[in-house]
Short mmCIF file of C-alpha atoms in Angstrom, two decimals:
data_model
loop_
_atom_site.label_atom_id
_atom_site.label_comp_id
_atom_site.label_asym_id
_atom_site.label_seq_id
_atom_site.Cartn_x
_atom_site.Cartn_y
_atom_site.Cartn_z
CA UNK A 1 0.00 0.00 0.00
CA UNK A 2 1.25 3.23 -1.20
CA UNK A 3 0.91 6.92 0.98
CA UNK A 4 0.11 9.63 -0.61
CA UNK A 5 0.17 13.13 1.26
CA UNK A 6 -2.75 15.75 0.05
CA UNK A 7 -2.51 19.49 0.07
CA UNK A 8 -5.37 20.98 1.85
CA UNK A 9 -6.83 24.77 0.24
CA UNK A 10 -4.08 24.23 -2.02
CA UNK A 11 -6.16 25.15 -4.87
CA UNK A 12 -5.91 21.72 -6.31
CA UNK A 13 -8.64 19.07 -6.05
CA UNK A 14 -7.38 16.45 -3.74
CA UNK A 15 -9.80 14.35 -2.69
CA UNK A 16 -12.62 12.89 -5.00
CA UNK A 17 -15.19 15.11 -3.59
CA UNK A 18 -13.82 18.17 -3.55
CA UNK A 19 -13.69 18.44 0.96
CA UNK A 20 -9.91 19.47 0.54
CA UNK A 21 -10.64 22.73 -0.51
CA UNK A 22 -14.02 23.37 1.41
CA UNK A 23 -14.50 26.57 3.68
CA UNK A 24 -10.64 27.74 2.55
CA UNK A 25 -11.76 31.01 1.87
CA UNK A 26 -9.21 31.02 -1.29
CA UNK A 27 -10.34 33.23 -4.07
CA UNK A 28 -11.12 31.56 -6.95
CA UNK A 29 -12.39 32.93 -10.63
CA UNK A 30 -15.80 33.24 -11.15
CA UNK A 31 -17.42 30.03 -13.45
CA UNK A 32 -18.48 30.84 -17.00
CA UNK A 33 -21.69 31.72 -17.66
CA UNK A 34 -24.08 28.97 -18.08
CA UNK A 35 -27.10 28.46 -20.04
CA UNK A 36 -30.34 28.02 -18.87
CA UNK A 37 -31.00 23.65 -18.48
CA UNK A 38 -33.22 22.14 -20.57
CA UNK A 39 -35.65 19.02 -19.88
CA UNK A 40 -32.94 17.27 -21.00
CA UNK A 41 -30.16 18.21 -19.22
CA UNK A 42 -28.51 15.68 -17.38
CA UNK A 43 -25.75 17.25 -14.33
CA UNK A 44 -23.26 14.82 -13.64
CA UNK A 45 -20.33 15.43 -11.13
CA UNK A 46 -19.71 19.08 -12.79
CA UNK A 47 -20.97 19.22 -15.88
CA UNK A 48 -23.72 19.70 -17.34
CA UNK A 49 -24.62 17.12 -20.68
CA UNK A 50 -27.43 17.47 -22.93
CA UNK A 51 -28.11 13.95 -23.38
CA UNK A 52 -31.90 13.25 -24.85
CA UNK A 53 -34.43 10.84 -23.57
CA UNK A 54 -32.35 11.17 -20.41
CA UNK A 55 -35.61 13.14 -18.83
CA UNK A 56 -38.36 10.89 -20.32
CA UNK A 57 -36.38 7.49 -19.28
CA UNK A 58 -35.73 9.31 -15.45
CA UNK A 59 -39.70 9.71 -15.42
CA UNK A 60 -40.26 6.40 -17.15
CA UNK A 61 -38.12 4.61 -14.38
CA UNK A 62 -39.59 6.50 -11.12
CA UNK A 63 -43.00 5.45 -12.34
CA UNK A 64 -42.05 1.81 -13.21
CA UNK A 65 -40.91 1.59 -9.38
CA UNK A 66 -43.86 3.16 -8.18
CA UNK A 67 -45.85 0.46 -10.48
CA UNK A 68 -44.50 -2.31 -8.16
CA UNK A 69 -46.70 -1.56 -5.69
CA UNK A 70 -49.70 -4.02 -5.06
CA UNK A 71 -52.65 -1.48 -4.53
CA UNK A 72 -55.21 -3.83 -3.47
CA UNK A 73 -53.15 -5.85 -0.45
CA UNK A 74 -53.46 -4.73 2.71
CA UNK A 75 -49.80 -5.82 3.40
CA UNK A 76 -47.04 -7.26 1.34
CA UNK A 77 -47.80 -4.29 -0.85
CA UNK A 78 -44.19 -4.28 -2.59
CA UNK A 79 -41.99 -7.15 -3.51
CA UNK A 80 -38.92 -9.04 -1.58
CA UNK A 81 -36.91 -6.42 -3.44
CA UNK A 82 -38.16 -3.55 -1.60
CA UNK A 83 -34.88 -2.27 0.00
CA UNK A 84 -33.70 -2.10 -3.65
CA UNK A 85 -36.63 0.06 -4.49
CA UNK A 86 -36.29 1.93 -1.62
CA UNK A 87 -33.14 2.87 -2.48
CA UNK A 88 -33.54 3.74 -5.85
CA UNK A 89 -36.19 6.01 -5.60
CA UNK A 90 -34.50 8.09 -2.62
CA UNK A 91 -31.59 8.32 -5.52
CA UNK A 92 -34.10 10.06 -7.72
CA UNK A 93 -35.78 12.27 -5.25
CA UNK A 94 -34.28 12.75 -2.12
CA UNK A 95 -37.78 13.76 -0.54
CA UNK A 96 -39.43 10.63 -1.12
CA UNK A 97 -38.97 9.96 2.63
CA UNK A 98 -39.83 13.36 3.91
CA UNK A 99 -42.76 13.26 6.83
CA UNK A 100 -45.20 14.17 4.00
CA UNK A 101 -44.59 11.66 1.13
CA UNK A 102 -47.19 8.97 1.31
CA UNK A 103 -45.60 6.59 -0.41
CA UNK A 104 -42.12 7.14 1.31
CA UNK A 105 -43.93 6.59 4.72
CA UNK A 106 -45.82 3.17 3.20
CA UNK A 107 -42.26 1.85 2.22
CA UNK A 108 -40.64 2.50 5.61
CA UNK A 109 -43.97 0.91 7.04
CA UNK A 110 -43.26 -2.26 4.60
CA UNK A 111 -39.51 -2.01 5.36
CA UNK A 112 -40.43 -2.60 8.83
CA UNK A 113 -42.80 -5.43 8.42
CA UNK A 114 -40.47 -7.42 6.15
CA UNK A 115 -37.27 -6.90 8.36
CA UNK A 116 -39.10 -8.50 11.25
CA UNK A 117 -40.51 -11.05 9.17
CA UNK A 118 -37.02 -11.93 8.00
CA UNK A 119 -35.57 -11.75 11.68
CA UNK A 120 -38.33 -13.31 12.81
CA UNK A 121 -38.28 -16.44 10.74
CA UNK A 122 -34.48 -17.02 11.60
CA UNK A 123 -31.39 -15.41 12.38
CA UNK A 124 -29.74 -16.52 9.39
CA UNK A 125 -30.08 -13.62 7.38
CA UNK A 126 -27.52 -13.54 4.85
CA UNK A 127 -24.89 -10.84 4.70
CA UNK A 128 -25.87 -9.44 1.81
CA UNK A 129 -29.33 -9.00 2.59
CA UNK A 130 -28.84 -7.49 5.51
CA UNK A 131 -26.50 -5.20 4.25
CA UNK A 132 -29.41 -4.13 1.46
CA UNK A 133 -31.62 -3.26 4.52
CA UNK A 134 -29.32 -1.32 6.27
CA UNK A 135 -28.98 1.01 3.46
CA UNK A 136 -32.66 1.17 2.22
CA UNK A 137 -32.65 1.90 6.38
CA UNK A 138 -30.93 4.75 6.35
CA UNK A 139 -32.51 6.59 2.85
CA UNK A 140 -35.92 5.86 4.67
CA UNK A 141 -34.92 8.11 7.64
CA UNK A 142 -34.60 4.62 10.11
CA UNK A 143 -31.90 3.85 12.51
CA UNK A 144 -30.42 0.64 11.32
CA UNK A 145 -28.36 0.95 15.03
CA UNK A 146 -31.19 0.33 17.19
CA UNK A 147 -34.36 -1.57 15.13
CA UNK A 148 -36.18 -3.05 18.17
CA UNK A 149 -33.56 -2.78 20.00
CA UNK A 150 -31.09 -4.41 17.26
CA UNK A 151 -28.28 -3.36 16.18
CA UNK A 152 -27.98 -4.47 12.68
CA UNK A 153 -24.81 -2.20 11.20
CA UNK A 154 -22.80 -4.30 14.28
CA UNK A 155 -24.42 -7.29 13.33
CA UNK A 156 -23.44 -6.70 9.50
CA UNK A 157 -19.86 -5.82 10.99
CA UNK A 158 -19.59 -9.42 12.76
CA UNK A 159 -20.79 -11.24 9.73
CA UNK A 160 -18.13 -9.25 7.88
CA UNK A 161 -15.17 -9.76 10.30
CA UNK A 162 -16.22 -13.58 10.20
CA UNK A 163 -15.49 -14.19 6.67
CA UNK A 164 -11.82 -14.76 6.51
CA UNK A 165 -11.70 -16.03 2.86
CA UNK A 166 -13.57 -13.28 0.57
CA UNK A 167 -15.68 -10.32 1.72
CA UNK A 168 -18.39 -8.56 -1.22
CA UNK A 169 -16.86 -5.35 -1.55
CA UNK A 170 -20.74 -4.23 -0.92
CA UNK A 171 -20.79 -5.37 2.24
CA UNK A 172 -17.59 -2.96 3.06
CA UNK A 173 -19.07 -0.12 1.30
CA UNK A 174 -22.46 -0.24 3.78
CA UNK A 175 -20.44 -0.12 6.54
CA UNK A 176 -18.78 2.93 5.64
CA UNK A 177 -21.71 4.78 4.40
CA UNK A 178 -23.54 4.08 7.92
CA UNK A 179 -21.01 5.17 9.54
CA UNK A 180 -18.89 2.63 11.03
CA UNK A 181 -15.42 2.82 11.98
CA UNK A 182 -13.35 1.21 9.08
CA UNK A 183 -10.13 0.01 9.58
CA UNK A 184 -6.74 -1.13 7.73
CA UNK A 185 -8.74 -4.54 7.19
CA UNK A 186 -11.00 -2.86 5.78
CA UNK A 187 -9.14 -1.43 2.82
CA UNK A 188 -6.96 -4.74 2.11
CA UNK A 189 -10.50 -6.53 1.93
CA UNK A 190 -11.61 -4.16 -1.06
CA UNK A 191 -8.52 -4.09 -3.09
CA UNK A 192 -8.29 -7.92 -2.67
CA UNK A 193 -12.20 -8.32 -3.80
CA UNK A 194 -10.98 -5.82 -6.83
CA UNK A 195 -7.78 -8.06 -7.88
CA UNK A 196 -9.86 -11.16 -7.25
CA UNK A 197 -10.72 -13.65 -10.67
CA UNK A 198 -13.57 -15.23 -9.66
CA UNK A 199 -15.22 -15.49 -13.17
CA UNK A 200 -13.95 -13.65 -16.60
CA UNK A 201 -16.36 -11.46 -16.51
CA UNK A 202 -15.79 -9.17 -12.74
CA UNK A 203 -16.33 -5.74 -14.18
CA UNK A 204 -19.23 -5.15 -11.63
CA UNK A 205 -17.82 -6.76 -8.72
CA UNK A 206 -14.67 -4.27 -9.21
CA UNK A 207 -17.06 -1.30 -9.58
CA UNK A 208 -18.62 -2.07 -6.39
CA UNK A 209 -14.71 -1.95 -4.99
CA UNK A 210 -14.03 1.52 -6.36
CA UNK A 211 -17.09 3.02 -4.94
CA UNK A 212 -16.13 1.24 -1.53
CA UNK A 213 -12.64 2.42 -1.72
CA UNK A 214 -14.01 6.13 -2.62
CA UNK A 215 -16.04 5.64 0.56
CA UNK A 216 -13.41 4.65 2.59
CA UNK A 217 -10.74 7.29 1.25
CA UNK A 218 -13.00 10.27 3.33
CA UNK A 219 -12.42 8.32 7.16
CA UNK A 220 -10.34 10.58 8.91
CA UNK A 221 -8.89 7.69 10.80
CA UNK A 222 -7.13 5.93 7.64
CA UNK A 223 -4.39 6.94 5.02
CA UNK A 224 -5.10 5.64 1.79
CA UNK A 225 -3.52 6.19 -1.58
CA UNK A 226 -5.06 8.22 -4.42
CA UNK A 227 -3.32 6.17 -6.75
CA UNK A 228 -4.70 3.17 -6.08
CA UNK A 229 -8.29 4.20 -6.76
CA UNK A 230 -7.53 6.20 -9.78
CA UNK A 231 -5.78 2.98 -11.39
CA UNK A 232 -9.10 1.29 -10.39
CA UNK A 233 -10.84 3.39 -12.18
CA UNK A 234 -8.78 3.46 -14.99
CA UNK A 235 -9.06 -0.01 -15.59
CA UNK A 236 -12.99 0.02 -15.52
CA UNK A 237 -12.39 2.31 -18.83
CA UNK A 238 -10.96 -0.26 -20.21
CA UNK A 239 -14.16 -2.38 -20.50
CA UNK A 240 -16.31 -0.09 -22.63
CA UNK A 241 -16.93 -1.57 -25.61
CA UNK A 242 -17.47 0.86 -28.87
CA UNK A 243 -21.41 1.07 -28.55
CA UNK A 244 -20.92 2.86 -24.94
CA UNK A 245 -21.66 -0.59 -22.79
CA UNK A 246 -19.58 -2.65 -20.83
CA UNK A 247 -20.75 -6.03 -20.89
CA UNK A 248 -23.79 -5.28 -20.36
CA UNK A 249 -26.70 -2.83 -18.90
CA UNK A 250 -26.38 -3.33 -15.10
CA UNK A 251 -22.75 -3.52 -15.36
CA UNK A 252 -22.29 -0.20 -17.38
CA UNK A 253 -24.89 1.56 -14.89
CA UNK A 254 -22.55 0.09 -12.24
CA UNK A 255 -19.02 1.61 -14.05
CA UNK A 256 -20.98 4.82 -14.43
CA UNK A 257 -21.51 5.18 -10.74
CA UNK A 258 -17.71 4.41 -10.24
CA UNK A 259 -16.18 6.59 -12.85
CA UNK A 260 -18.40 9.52 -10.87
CA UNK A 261 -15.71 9.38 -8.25
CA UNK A 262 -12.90 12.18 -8.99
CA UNK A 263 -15.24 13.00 -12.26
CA UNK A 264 -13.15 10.21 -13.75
CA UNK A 265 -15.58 9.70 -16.86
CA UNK A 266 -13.64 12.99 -18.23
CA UNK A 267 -10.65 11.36 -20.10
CA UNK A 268 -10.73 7.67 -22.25
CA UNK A 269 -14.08 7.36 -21.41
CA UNK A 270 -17.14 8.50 -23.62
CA UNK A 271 -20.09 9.04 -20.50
CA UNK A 272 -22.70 10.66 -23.40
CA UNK A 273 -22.29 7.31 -25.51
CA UNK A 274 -22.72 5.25 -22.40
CA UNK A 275 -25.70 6.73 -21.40
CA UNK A 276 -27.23 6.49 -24.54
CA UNK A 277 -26.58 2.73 -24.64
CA UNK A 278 -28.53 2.20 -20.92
CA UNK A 279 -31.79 5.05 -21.86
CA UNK A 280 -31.66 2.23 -25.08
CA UNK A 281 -31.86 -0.74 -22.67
CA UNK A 282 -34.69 0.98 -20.70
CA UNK A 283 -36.65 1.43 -23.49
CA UNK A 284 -37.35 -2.46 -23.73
CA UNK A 285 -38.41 -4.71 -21.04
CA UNK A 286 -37.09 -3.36 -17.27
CA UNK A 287 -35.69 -6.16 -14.78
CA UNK A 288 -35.33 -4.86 -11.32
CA UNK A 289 -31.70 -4.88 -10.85
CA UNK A 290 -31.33 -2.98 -14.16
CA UNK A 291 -33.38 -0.39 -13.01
CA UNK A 292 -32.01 -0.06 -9.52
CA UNK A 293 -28.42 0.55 -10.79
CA UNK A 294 -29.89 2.73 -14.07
CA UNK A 295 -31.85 5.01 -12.42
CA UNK A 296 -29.20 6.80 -9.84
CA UNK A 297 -27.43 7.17 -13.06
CA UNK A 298 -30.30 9.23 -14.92
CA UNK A 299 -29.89 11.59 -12.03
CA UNK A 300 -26.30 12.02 -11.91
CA UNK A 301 -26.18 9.96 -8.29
CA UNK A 302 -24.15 6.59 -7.40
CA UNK A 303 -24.22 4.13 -4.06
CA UNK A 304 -21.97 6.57 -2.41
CA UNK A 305 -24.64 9.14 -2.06
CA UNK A 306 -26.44 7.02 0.61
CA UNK A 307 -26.95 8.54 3.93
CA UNK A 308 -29.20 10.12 6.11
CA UNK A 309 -28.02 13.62 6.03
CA UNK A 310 -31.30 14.26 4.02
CA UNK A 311 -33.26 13.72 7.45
CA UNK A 312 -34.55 16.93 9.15
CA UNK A 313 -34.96 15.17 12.42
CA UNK A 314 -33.37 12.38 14.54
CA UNK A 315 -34.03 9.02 12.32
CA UNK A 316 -37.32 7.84 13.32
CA UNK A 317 -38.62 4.81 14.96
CA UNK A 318 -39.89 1.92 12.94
CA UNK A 319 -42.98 2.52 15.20
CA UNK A 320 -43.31 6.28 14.18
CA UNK A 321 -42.63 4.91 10.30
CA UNK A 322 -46.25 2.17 11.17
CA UNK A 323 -48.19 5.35 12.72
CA UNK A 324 -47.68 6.89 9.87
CA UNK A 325 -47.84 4.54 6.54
CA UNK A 326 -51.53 3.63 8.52
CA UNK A 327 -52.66 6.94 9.08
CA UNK A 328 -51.14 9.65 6.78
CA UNK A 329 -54.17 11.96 9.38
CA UNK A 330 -52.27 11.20 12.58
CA UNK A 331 -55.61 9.01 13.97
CA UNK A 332 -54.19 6.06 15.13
CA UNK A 333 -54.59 3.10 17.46
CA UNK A 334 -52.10 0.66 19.48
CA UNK A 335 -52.52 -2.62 18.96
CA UNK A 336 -51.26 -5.49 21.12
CA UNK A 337 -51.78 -9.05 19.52
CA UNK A 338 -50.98 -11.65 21.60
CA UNK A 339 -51.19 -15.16 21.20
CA UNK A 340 -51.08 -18.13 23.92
CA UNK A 341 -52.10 -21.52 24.30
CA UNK A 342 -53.45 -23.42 27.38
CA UNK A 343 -54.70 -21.82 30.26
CA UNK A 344 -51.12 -22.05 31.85
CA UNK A 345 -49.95 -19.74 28.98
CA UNK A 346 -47.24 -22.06 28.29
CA UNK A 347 -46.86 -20.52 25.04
CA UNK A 348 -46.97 -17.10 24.19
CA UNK A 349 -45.97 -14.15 21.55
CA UNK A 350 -46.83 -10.49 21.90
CA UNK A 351 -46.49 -8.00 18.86
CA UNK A 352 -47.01 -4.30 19.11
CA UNK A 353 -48.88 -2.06 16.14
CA UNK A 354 -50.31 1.19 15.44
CA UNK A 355 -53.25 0.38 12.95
CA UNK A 356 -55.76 2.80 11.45
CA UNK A 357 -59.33 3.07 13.55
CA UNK A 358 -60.56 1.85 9.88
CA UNK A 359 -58.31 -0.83 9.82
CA UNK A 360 -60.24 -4.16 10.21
CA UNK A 361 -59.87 -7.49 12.26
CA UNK A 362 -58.27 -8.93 8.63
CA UNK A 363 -56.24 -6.14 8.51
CA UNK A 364 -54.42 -6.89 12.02
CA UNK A 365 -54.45 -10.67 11.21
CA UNK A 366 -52.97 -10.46 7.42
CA UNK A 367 -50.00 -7.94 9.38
CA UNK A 368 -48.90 -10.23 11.97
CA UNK A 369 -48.95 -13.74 10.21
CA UNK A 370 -46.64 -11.29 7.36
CA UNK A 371 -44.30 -10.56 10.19
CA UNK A 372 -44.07 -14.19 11.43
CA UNK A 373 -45.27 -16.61 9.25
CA UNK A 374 -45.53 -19.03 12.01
CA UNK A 375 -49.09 -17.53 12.94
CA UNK A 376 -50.51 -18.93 9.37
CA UNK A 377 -54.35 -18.23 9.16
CA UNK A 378 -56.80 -19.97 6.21
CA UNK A 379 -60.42 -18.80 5.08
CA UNK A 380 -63.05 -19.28 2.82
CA UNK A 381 -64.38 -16.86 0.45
CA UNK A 382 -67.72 -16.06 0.19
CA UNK A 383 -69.23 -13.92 -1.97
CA UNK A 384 -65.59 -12.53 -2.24
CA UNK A 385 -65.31 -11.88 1.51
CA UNK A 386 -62.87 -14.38 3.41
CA UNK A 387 -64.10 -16.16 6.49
CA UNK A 388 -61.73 -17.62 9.25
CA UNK A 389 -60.96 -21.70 9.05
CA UNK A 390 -58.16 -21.67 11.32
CA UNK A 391 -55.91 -19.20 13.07
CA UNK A 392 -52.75 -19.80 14.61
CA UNK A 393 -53.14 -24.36 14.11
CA UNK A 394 -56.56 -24.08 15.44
CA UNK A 395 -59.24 -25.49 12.60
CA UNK A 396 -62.53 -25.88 12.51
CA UNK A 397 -63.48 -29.30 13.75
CA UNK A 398 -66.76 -30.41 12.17
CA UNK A 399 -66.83 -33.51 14.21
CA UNK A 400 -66.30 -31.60 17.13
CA UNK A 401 -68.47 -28.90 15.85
CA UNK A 402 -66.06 -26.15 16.62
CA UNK A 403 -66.12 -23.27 13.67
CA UNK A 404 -64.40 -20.04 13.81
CA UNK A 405 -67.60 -17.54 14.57
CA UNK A 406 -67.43 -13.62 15.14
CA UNK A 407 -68.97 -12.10 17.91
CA UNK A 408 -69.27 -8.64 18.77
CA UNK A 409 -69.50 -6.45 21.75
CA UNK A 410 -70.24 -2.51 22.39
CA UNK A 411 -67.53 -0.98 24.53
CA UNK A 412 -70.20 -0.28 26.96
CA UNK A 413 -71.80 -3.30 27.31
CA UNK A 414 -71.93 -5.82 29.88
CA UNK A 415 -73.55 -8.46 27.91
CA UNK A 416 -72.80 -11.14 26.03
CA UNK A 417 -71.37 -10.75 22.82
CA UNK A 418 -73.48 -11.19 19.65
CA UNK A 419 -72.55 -13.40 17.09
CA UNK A 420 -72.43 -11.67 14.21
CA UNK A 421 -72.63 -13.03 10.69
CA UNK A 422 -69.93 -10.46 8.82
CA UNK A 423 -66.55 -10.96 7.46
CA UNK A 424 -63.52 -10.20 9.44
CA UNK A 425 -62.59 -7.65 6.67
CA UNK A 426 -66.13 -5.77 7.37
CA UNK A 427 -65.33 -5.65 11.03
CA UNK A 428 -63.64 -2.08 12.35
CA UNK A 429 -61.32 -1.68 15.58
CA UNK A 430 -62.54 1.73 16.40
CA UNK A 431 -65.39 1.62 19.02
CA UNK A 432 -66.04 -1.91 20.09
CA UNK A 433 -64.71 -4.79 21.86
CA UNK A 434 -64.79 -7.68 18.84
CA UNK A 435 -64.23 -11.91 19.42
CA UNK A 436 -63.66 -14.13 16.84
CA UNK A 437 -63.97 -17.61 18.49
CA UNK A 438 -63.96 -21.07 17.44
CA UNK A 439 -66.83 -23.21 18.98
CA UNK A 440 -71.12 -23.46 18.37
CA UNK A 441 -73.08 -20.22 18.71
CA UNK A 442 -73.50 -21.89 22.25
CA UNK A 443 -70.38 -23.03 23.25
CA UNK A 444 -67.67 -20.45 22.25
CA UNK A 445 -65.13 -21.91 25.08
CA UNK A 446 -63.05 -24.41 22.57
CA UNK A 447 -60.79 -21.02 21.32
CA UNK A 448 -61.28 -17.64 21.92
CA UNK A 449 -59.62 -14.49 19.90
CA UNK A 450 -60.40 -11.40 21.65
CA UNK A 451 -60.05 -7.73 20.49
CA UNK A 452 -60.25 -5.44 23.83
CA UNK A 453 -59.80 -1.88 24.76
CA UNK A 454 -56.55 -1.40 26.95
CA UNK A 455 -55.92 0.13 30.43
CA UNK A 456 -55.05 3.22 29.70
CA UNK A 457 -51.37 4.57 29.76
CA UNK A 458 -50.59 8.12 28.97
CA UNK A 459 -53.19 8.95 26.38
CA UNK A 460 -56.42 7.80 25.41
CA UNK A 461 -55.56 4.99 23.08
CA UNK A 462 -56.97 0.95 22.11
CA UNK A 463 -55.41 -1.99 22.05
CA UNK A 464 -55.75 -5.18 20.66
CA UNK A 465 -55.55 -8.65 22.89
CA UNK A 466 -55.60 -11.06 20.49
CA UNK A 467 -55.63 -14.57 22.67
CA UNK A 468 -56.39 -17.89 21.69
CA UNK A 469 -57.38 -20.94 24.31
CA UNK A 470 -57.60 -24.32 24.27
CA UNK A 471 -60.05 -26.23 26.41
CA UNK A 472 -58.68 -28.42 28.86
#
């Protein structure tokens, strides 16, 4: 490894971003006049290239993401991929996560739901993964340091310091980007993921190692060499075939993002033609990846523009993030849905939610058995309304005749509840104590699901006390 001293407010560019000659108070010429941007103007590091369809494909993209998006579920509403799209849309508009955006506060609801899902299931998460949350974490204005009490950048930095053979230069690039203290390690782990031959064909994989290494080069507690990352970078050039690409879409997206760094795209290197080549790739049929490594691209950004500077406040909690993607009004509820079996309580879960007063009985069901699959439910649709079969391994028994029923019950009543004949999805939480038990419209003592009021703690709020027995 090779030391390279800079010269601070020298004049002289330094470091790839420019902080070496920040708040010098060095005079400096005034820039030529500019003309006024057009629609399709693209900015990039610098400069300023009129590139057409650059606009059109941006638009094309953002609304392709938003397309994802499963309007008619109640939850699940994007794919698996949803840190990806997370990402990528806080690349093209930085206030897709501010308090106000609806569909910003939705994805960090979703976020949420699948992270606990995923931890829920099993602690096997792979590295990778993990590493994708923490960063769609942080654009969504969530602290990746403390999620339910989790911290998952430490956790990310264990799997990483466990892997003694080969570490994904992504992996190393997260880390630095949420702020964790890199080290020496650190560094040799990059540069030996960039020299590593693991297939012909490792343009992307060494991409992913520049923008690492660019990360890494602004830690005040390391010394790395310039050199090193501009003969990186000078070897990614080498890969761009005449039509602009290099190997292929994702992979000149990916070069792009690199060649950012130090505006290295200026010299053997023709950015316009590249460009051209991915808005020509977009214009067919869009695969996820593509379009998650495209569209940062279209809007002159790269991996190593993920933070959460862009947060006004204090990241908030994943429970703030639910209020909100439920109730974009502020009206909310807190739910507690708690399962146990046998009157001994031998076994027993708790989860904590903030649902809409709207929401419904399905709604709070369809939530939890998302977050732990564990608590699988089954219906039957009638008339295109589903019905409860069996909730949590409890089925209706016809020999037994035990059937899931509804019964319902006015907060201010001290009679028994009334069985009531509607769908769970028809049934609100505001106002009224609600049962859905398994057992005769006699006998509802085989297994009981209660939704109750709470004691109150410091405001007037509901809960949910979802319990199911079994008879002894």
């Amino acid at each position: 490894m090779h030391f390279l001293e800079f010269g601070f407010c020298d004049g002289a560019k330094d470091c790839w971003d420019g902080s070496d000659e920040l708040g010098c108070g060095t005079a400096v010429a005034d820039p030529p006049p500019t003309l006024a941007p057009t629609s399709e103007d693209w900015t990039v590091g610098n400069k300023v290239l009129n590139v057409p369809g650059v606009a059109s494909a941006r638009a094309r993209l953002i609304s392709w993401f938003k397309e994802r998006r499963k309007s008619r579920s109640t939850v699940d509403k994007w794919s698996s991929q949803l840190p990806r799209v997370a990402v990528a849309l806080h690349l093209a508009n930085e206030s897709i996560f501010s308090s106000e955006n609806t569909i910003g506060q939705e994805i960090s609801y979703e976020l949420t739901i699948q992270l606990l899902h995923r931890l829920s299931k099993d602690k096997r998460m792979s590295s990778q993964e993990l590493a994708l949350y923490i960063h769609a974490m942080l654009v969504a204005c969530m602290d990746p340091r403390n999620f339910y009490g989790e911290n998952l950048v430490q956790e990310l930095r264990k799997k990483t310091e466990t892997n003694a053979n080969y570490t994904n230069p992504f992996q190393i690039l997260v880390l630095c980007n949420a702020g964790d203290k890199m080290t020496s390690r650190d560094l040799e782990r990059v540069t030996a993921a960039y020299d590593s031959q693991h297939r012909p064909f490792w343009t992307d994989t060494q991409a992913l190692a520049s923008l690492a290494l660019a990360c890494l080069s602004t830690k005040s507690n390391l010394v790395t060499d310039e050199r090193i990352l501009k003969d990186m970078l000078q070897e990614l050039k080498k890969h761009q075939f005449r039509n602009g690409t290099v190997d292929n879409l994702k992979t000149t997206a990916l070069v792009v993002q690199a060649l950012l760094i130090y505006d290295s795209f200026e010299k053997d290197f023709d950015l316009k033609s590249a460009v051209q080549s991915i808005l020509q790739s977009m214009s067919g049929n869009i695969t996820l990846l593509n379009a998650y490594y495209a569209l940062p691209v279209l809007t002159g950004n790269s991996l190593l523009n993920i933070s959460s500077s862009h947060c006004k406040a204090a990241p908030e909690t994943e429970a703030e993030a639910l209020e909100k993607a439920l109730n974009v009004n502020g009206e909310i509820i807190s739910v507690q849905f708690s399962v146990w079996f046998g009157e001994k309580i031998e076994l027993a879960r708790n989860w904590r939610l903030k649902m809409h007063p709207n929401n419904s009985i399905y709604d709070v069901i369809e939530t939890v058995v998302r977050i732990d699959n564990r608590q699988k439910v089954e219906y039957n649709v009638v008339e295109g309304k589903p019905f409860v079969t069996s909730l949590g391994g409890i089925e209706d028994d016809p020999e037994r005749g035990t059937f899931w029923f509804v019964h319902l019950k006015n907060l201010n009543s001290d009679g028994e509840p009334e069985l009531m004949e509607k769908s769970p999805v028809d049934l609100k939480l505001k106002n009224q104590i609600r049962r859905l038990s398994c057992g005769t419209s006699q006998d509802r003592g085989a297994c009981i699901v209660d939704f109750q009021p709470p004691r109150p703690i410091k405001e007037f709020v509901h809960s949910l006390l979802m319990s199911s027995f079994l008879k002894q």
